[in-house]
Coordinates of C-alpha atoms in Angstrom, one line a residue:
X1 CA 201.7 144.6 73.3
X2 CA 203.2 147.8 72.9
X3 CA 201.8 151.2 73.7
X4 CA 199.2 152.8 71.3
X5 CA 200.6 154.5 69.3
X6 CA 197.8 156.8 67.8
X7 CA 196.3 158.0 71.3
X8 CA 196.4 161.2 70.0
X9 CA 195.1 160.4 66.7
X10 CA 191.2 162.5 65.7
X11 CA 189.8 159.8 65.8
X12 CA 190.7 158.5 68.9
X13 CA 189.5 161.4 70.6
X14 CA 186.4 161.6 68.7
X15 CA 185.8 157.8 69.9
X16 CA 186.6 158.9 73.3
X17 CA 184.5 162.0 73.1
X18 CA 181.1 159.6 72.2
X19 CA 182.1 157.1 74.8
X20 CA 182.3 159.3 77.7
X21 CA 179.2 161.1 76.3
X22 CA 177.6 157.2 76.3
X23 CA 179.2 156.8 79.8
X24 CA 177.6 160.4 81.2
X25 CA 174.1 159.4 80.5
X26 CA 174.6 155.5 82.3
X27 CA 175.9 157.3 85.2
X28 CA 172.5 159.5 84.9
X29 CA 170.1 156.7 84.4
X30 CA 171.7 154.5 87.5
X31 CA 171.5 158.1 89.7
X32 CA 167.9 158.3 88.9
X33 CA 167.2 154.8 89.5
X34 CA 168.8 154.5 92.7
X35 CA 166.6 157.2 94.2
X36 CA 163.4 154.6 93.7
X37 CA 160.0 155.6 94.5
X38 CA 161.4 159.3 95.0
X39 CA 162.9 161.9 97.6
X40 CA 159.3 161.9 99.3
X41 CA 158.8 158.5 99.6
X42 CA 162.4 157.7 100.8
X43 CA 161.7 160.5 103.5
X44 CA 157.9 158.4 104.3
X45 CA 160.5 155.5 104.9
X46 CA 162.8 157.1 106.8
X47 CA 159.9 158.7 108.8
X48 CA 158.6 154.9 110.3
X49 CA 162.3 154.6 111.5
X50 CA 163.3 152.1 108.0
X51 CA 165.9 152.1 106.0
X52 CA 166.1 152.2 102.3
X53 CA 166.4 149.0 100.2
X54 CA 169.7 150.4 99.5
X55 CA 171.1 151.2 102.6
X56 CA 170.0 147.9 104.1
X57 CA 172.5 146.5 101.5
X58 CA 175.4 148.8 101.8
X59 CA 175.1 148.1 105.9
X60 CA 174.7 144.5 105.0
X61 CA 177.6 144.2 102.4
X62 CA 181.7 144.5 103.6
X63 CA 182.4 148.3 102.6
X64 CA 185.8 147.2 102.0
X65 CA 185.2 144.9 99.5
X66 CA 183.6 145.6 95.8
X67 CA 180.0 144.6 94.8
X68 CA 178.0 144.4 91.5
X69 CA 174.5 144.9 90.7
X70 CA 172.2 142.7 89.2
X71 CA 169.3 143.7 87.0
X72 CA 169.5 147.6 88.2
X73 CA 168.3 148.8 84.7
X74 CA 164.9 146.1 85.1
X75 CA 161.5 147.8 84.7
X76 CA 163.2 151.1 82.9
X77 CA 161.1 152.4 80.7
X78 CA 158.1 149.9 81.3
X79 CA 154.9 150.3 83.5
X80 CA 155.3 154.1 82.5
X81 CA 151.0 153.9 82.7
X82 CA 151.2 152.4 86.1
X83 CA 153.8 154.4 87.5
X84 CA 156.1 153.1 86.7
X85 CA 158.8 150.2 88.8
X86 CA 162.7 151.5 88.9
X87 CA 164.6 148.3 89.4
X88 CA 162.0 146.2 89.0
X89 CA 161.0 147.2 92.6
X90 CA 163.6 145.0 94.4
X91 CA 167.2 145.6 94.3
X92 CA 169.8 142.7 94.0
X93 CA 173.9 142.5 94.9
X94 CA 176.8 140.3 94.8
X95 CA 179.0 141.2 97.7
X96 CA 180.8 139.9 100.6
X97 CA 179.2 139.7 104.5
X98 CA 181.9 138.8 107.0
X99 CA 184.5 138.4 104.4
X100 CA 181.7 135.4 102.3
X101 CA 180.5 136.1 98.6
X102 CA 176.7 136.3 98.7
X103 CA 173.8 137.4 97.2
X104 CA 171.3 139.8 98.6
X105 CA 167.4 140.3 97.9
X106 CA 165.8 143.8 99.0
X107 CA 162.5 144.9 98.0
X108 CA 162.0 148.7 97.8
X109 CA 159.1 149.7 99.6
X110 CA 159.1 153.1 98.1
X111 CA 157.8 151.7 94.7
X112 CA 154.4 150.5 95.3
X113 CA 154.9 149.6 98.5
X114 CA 157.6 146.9 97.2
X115 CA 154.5 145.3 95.1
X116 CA 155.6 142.5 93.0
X117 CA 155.4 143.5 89.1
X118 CA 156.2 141.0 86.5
X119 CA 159.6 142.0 86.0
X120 CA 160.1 141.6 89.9
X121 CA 159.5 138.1 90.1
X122 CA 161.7 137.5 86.9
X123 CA 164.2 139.9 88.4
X124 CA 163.7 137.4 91.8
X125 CA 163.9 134.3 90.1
X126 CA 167.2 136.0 88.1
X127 CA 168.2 136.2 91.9
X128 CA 167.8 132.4 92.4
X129 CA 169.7 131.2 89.6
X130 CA 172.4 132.7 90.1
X131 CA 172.4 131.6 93.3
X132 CA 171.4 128.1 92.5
X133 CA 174.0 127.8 90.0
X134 CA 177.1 129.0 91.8
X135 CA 175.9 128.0 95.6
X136 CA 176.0 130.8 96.8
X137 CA 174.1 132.1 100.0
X138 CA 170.9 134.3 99.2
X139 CA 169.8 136.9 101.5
X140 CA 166.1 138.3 101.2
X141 CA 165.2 141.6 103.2
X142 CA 161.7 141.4 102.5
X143 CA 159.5 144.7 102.8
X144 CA 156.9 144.2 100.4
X145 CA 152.9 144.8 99.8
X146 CA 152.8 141.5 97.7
X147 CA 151.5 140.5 93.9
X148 CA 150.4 143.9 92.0
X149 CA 147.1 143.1 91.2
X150 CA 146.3 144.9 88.4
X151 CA 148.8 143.1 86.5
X152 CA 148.1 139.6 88.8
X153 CA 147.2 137.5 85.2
X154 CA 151.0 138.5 84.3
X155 CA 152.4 137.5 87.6
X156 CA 150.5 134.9 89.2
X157 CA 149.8 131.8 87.4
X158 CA 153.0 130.3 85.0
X159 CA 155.8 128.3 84.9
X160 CA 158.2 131.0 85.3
X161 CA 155.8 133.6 87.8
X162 CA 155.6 134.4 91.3
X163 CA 155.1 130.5 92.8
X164 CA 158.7 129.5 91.1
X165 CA 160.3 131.5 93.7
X166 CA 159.1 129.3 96.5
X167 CA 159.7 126.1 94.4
X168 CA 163.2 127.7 94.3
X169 CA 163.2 128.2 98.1
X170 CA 162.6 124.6 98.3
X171 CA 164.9 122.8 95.8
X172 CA 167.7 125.3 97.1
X173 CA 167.0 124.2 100.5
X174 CA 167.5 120.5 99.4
X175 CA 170.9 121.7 97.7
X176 CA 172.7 122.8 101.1
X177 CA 172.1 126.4 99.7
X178 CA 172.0 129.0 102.8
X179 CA 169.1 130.8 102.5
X180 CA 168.3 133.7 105.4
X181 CA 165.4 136.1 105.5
X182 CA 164.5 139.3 107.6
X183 CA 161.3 140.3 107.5
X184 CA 161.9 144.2 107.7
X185 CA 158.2 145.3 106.5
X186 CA 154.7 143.9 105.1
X187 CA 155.2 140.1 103.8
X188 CA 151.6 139.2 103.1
X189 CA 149.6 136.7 101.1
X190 CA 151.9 134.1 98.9
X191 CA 154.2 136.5 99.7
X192 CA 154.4 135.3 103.6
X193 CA 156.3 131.8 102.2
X194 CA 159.3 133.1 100.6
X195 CA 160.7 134.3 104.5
X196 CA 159.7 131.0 106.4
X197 CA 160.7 128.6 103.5
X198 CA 164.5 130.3 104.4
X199 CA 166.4 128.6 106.5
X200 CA 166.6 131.1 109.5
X201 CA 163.8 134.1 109.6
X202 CA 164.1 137.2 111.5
X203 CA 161.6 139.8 111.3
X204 CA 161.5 143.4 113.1
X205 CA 159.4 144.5 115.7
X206 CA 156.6 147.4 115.2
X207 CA 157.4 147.6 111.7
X208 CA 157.7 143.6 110.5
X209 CA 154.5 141.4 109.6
X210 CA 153.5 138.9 108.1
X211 CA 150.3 137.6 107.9
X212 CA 148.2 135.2 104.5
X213 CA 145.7 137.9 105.0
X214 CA 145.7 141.3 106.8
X215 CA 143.1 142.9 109.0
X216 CA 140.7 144.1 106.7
X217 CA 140.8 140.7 104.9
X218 CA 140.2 138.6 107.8
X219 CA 137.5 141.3 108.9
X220 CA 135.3 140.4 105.7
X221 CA 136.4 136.7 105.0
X222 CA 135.6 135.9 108.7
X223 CA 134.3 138.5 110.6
X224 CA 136.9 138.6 113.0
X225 CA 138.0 142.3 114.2
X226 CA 142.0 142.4 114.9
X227 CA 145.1 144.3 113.9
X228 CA 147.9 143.9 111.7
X229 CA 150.5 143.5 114.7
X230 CA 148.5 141.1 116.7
X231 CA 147.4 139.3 113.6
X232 CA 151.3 139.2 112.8
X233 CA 153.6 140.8 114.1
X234 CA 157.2 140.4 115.4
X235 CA 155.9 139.1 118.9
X236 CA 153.2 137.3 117.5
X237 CA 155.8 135.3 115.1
X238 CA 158.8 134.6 118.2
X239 CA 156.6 133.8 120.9
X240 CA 153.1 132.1 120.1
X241 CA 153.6 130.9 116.3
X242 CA 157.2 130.1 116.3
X243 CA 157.1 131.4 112.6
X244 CA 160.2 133.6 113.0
X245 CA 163.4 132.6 114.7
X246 CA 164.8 135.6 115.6
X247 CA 163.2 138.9 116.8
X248 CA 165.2 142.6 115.9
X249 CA 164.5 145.5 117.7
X250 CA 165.3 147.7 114.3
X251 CA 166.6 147.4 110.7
X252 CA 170.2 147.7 112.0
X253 CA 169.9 144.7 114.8
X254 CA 168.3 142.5 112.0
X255 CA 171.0 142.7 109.3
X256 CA 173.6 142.8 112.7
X257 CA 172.1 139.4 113.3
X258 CA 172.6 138.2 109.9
X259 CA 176.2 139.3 109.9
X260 CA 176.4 137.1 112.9
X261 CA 174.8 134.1 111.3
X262 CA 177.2 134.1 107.9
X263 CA 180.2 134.8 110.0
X264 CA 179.5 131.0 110.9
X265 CA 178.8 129.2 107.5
X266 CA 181.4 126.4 107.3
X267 CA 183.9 126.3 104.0
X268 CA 182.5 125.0 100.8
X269 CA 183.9 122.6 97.9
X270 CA 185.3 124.4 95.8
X271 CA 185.3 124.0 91.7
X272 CA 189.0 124.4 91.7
X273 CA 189.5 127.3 89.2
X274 CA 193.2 128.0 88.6
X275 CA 194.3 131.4 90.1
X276 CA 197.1 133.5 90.4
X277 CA 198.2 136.7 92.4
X278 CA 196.3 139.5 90.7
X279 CA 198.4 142.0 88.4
X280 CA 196.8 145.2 86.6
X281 CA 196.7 145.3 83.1
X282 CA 200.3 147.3 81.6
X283 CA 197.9 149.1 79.3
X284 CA 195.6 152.2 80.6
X285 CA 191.6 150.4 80.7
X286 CA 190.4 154.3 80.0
X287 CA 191.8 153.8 76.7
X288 CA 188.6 151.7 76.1
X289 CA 187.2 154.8 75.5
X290 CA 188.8 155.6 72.9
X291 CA 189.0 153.1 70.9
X292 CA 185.6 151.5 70.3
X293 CA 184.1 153.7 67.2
X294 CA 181.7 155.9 67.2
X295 CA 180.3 154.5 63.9
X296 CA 179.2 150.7 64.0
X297 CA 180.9 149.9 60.4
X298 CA 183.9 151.3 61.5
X299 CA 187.0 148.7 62.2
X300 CA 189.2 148.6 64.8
X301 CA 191.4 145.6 66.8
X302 CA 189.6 143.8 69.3
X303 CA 193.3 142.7 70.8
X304 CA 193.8 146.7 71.8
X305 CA 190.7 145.7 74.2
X306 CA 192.2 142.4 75.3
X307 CA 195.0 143.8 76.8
X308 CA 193.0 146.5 78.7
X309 CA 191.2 143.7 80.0
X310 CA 193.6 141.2 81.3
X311 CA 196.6 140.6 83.7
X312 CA 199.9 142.2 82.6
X313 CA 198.4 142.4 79.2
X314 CA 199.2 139.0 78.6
X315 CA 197.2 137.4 75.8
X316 CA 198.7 134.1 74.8
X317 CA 196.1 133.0 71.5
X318 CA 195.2 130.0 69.8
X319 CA 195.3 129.3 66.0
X320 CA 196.8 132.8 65.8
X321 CA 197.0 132.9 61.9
X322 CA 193.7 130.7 61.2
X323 CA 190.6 131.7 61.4
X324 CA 190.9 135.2 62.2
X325 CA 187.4 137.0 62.6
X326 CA 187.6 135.2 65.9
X327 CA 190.1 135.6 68.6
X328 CA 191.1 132.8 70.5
X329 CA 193.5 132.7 73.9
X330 CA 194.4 132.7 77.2
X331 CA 195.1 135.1 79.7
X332 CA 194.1 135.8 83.5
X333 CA 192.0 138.2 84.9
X334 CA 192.3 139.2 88.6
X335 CA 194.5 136.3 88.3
X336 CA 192.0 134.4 87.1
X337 CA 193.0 131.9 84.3
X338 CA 190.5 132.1 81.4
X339 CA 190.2 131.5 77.8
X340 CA 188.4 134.2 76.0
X341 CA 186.4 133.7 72.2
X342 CA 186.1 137.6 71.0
X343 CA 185.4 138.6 68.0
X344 CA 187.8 140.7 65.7
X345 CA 186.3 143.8 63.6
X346 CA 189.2 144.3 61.1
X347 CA 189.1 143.4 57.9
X348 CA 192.0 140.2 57.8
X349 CA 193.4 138.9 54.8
X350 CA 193.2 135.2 54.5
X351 CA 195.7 132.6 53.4
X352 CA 194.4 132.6 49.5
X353 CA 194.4 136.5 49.7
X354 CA 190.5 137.1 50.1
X355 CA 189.4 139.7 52.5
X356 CA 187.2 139.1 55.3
X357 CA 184.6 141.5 56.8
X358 CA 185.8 142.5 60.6
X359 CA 182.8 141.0 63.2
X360 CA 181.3 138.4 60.9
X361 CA 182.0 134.7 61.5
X362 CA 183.6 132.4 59.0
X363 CA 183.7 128.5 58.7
X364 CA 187.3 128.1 59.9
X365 CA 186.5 130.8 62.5
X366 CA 183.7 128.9 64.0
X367 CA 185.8 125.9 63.6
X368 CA 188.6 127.3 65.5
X369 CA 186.3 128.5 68.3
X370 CA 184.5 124.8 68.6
X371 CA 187.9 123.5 69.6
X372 CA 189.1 126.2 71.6
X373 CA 186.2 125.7 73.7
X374 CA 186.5 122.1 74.1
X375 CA 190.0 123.2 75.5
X376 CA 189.1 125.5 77.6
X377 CA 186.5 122.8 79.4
X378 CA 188.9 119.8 79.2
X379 CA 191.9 122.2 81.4
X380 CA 188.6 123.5 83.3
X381 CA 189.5 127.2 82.1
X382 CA 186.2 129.9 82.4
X383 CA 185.1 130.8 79.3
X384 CA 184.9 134.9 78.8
X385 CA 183.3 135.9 75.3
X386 CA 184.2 139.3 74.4
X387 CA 180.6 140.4 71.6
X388 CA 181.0 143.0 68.4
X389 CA 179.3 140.2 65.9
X390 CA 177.3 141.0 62.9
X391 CA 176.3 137.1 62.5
X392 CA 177.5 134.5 60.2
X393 CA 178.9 134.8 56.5
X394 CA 176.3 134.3 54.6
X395 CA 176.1 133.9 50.1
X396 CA 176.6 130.9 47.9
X397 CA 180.5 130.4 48.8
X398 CA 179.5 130.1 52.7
X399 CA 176.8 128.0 52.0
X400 CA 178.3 125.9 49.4
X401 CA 181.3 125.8 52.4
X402 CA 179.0 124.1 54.8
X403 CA 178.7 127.4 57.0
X404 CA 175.5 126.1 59.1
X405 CA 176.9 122.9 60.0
X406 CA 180.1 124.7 61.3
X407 CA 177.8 127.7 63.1
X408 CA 175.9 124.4 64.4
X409 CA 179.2 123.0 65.6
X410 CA 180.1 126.0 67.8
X411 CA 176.8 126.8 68.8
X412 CA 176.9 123.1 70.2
X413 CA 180.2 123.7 71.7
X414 CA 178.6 127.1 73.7
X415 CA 175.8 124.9 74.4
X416 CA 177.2 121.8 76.0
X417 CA 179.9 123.5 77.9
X418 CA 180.6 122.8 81.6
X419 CA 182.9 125.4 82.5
X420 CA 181.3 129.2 83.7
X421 CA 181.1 131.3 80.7
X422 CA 180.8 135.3 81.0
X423 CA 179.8 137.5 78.6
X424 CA 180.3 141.2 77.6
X425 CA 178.5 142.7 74.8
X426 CA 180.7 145.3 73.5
X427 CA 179.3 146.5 70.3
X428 CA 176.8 144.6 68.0
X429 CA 175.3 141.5 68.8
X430 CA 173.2 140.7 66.1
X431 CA 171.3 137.2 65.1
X432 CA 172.6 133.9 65.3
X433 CA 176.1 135.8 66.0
X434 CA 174.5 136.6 69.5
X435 CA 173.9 133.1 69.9
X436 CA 177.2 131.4 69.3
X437 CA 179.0 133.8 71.3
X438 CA 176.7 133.2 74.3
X439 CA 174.1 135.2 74.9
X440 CA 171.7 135.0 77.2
X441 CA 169.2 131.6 75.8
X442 CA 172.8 129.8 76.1
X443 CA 173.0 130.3 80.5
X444 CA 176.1 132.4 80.7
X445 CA 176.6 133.0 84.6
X446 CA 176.7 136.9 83.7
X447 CA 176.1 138.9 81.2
X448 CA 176.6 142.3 80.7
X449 CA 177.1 145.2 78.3
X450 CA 178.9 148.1 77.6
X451 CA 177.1 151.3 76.4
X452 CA 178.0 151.0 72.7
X453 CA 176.1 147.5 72.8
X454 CA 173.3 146.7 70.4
X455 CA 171.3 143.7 70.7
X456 CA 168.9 142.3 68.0
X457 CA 168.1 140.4 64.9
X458 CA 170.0 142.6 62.7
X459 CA 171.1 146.1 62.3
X460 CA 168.4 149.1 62.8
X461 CA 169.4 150.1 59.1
X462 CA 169.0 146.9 57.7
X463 CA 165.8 146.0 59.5
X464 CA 164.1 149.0 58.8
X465 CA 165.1 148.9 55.1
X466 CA 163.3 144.9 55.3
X467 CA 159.9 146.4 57.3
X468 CA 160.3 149.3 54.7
X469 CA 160.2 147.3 51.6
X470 CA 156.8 145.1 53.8
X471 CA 155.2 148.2 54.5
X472 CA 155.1 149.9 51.1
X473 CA 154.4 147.0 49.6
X474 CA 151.2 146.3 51.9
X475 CA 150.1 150.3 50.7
X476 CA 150.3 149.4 46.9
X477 CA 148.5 146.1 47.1
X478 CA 146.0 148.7 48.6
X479 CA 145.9 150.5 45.7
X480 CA 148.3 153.5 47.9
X481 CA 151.1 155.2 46.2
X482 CA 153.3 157.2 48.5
X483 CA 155.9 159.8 47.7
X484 CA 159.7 159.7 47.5
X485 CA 159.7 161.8 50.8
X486 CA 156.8 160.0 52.6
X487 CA 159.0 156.2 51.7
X488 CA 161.9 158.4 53.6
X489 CA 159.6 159.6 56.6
X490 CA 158.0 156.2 57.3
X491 CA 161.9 154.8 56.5
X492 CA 162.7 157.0 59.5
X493 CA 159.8 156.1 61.7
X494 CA 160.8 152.5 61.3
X495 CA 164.7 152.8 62.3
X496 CA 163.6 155.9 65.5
X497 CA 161.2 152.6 66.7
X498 CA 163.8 149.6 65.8
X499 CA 166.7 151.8 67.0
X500 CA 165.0 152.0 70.3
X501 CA 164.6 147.9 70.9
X502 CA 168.7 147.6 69.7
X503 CA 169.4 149.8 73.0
X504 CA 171.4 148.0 75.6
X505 CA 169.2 149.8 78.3
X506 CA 166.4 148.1 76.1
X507 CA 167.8 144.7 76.6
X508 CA 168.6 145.4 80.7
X509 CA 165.3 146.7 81.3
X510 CA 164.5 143.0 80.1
X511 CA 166.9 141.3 82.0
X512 CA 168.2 139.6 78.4
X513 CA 171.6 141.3 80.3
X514 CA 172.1 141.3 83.9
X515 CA 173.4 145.3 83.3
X516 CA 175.1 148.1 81.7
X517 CA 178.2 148.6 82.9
X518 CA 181.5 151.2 82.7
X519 CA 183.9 149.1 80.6
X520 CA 186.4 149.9 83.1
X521 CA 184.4 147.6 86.1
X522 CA 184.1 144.4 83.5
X523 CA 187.7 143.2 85.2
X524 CA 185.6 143.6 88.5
X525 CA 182.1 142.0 87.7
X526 CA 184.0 138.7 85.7
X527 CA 186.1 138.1 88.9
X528 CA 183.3 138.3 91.1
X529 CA 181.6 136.1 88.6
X530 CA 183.9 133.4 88.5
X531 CA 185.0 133.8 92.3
X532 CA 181.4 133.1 92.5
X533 CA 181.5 129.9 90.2
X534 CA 183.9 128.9 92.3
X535 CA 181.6 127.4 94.9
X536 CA 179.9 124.8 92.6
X537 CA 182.3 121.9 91.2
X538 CA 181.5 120.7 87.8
X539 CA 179.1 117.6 88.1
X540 CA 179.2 116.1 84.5
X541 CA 181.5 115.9 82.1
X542 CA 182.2 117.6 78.6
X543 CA 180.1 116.5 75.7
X544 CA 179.6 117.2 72.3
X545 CA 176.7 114.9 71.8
X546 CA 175.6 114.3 68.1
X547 CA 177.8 117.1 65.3
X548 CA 178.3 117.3 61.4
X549 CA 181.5 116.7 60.6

């Protein structure tokens, strides 16, 4: 693909101008985040001889290698009247330690004392899967107060709360998944399992504990009059319980000791991805910037963000000329081989001379995905989806055309899939479009957007011009009239309050993504991704099931 040839172009630098703007405030929000519970309570931390959450990682992690973060935008913006809980109170990493992918647990002690919010455990369990589903090793640096009880009956009791994790500890256990824990704080109550359910435990001395119930609980359960370090502490734990297999004299000998122990872990089976020396993309990435819109109904070619994307620039596609509000292709990233399903916001002419609207798919598009993805899992290629989807086509031709039971086909294609799939959300990602380019209900190992994404139901515009239309017509059947300029305020109020749920920081702080990231470090978090998949061979085979033909 040749170089672009309207860099300078107005609007190119207005784009670029917006995206940077976009990219200023990320780069805000994560520098707030990562400072936790605050500069006084890092100091409080510092001040009982602790590190941060955060520097337990970066010691942990090879400096030399990168590392992604998962979930750092959970909890933003929620909890505000309990304080708040940046990160969901616990931060999580894929890195390397001694040269080995893992993934790392830490619970920041400087919000709430590292208590458990609901978003923690989700964030936890978030931790787990991904562990589970690419074997990978899981480290937990545990430093936390346990369940926070005023929220317990959100916490506490369901399927998917607080006791899955140690179900999870269990079944991963069964799996041959390495699991190591270091007890670098308070592990109390339910808590106390997650660390001994691991297959090695360390905990630190003077300032690691872990106990069912601390000092002033046992005092009025039982009368009995002890303190938290001989209740449970580090030589409590190595030499009368035998609870803990390891004893650290400080943070630093504890996550020393755990560098010692992965250094050992034998090689693993790999899934046999096909991979190639790595090559940069030909085409400058920063040119991302510049050429997603500023405007949502604006067109442009998703191919200009291929090549910015992948190896050489190299995009070899499928069904080139059919189909074409859906891109369809091979190419490598990192020198990973993958096939990528993106979707195309240009208008495209079609064979019979009709027009098609850019971002919306068609029958023969969501035809020529179905089989592009039972490709891609027949060769055993990861599946990358690159999101800007408005949803399907939708009026009497479509309909008449039989355009649910080809969505249905290719949402059963995402659906049944064996092969990792990835997903970047790169502008809209709206209604059953989100869905058949796999988002998040359809397990894609990672998924992540850029900060132009917008996630929902449908646009802000259009939804607020539906609640509008419900709203004025609830007034009425009141017997209210309002004005020409109140129908505009409340239209406004609406679309402020829609506009605010469409956010991508919205979705994150949700985990429905696993982040918002530069589009720049996507290259970075899909090779991790599938370098990570690469642990955990494919177990069944491709199938359809039951589809309309």
């Amino acid at each position: 693909m040749g170089k672009l040839t309207a860099v300078m172009d107005i609007n190119f630098n207005k784009n670029e101008d917006h995206n940077k703007l976009l990219l200023s405030e990320l780069r805000r929000k994560l520098a707030q985040i990562k400072m936790g519970g605050g500069e006084k309570r890092i100091a409080k931390h510092h001040a009982k001889g602790k590190m941060t959450a955060r520097e337990r990682i970066d010691y942990l992690l090879d400096g030399d290698r990168p590392s992604v973060e998962i979930g750092a935008f959970a909890g933003d913006g929620m909890y505000e009247e309990h304080g708040g809980c940046p990160s969901g109170g616990v931060v999580v990493k894929i890195g390397y330690i001694q040269k080995k992918q893992c993934i790392v647990v830490a619970n920041d002690a400087t919000v709430k004392a590292g208590a458990w919010f609901p978003i923690t455990a989700k964030k936890n369990l978030r931790a787990q899967e991904i562990s589970i589903e690419n074997r990978l090793p899981i480290i937990y640096l545990v430093d936390s107060a346990g369940v926070y009880l005023p929220m317990q009956d959100e916490i506490f009791p369901d399927k998917e709360h607080f006791g899955r994790i140690f179900r999870n500890n269990a079944v991963m256990s069964s799996m041959g998944i390495t699991q190591i824990s270091a007890v670098m704080g308070s592990c109390v109550a339910g808590g106390a399992y997650l660390p001994i359910m691991s297959d090695e435990a360390l905990i630190v001395d003077k300032t690691g504990s872990i106990f069912l119930a601390g000092s002033y609980l046992v005092k009025a359960a039982i009368g009995e009059s002890i303190d938290n370090e001989t209740l449970g502490g580090a030589t409590t734990h190595c030499e009368i319980s035998g609870v803990t297999d390891y004893k650290a004299k400080d943070d630093e000998d504890a996550l020393d000791t755990i560098k010692n122990i992965v250094s050992k872990i034998g090689e693993f089976e790999k899934a046999g991805f096909n991979r190639a020396e790595s090559v940069p993309p030909i085409e400058n990435m920063e040119d991302i910037y510049g050429l997603i819109p500023k405007s949502r109904a604006d067109q442009y070619d998703m191919r200009e963000i291929i090549s910015r994307l992948v190896d050489g620039s190299e995009f070899k596609e499928y069904k080139e000329g059919f189909g074409k509000t859906i891109l369809t292709g091979y190419a490598r990233i990192d020198g990973w081989a993958v096939g990528i399903v993106a979707n195309q916001r240009t208008l495209v002419k079609t064979k019979e001379g009709e027009m098609q609207f850019g971002g919306v798919i068609y029958s023969d598009s969501a035809d020529k995905a179905t089989r592009f993805i039972a490709n891609c899992n027949q060769k055993k290629i990861p599946l990358v989806f690159l999101q800007d989807v408005t949803g399907f086509m939708v009026g009497s031709k479509s309909e008449h055309g039989g355009i649910i039971k080809d969505g249905a086909k290719m949402v059963n294609a995402v659906s049944n899939s064996v092969v990792p799939k990835f997903t970047v959300v790169i502008g809209n990602s709206y209604g059953a479009g989100n869905y058949a380019m796999c988002g998040k209900a359809y397990d894609p190992r990672l998924i992540v957007a850029w900060p132009s994404a917008a996630l929902a139901v449908m646009s802000g515009n259009s939804a607020a011009k539906v609640l509008l239309q419900i709203e004025t017509a609830s007034l009425k059947k009141e017997g209210k009239e309002i004005t020409e300029e109140e129908e505009k305020e409340l239209f406004k109020r609406i679309k402020d309050r829609y506009d605010r749920q469409i956010s991508p920081y919205y979705a994150a702080s949700r985990l429905w993504t696993d982040g918002v990231i530069d589009p720049v470090d996507t290259r970075t978090w899909i090779s991790m991704g599938i370098e990570a998949a690469n642990h955990a061979p494919i177990e069944k085979p491709f199938n359809l099931g039951v589809i309309q033909v």
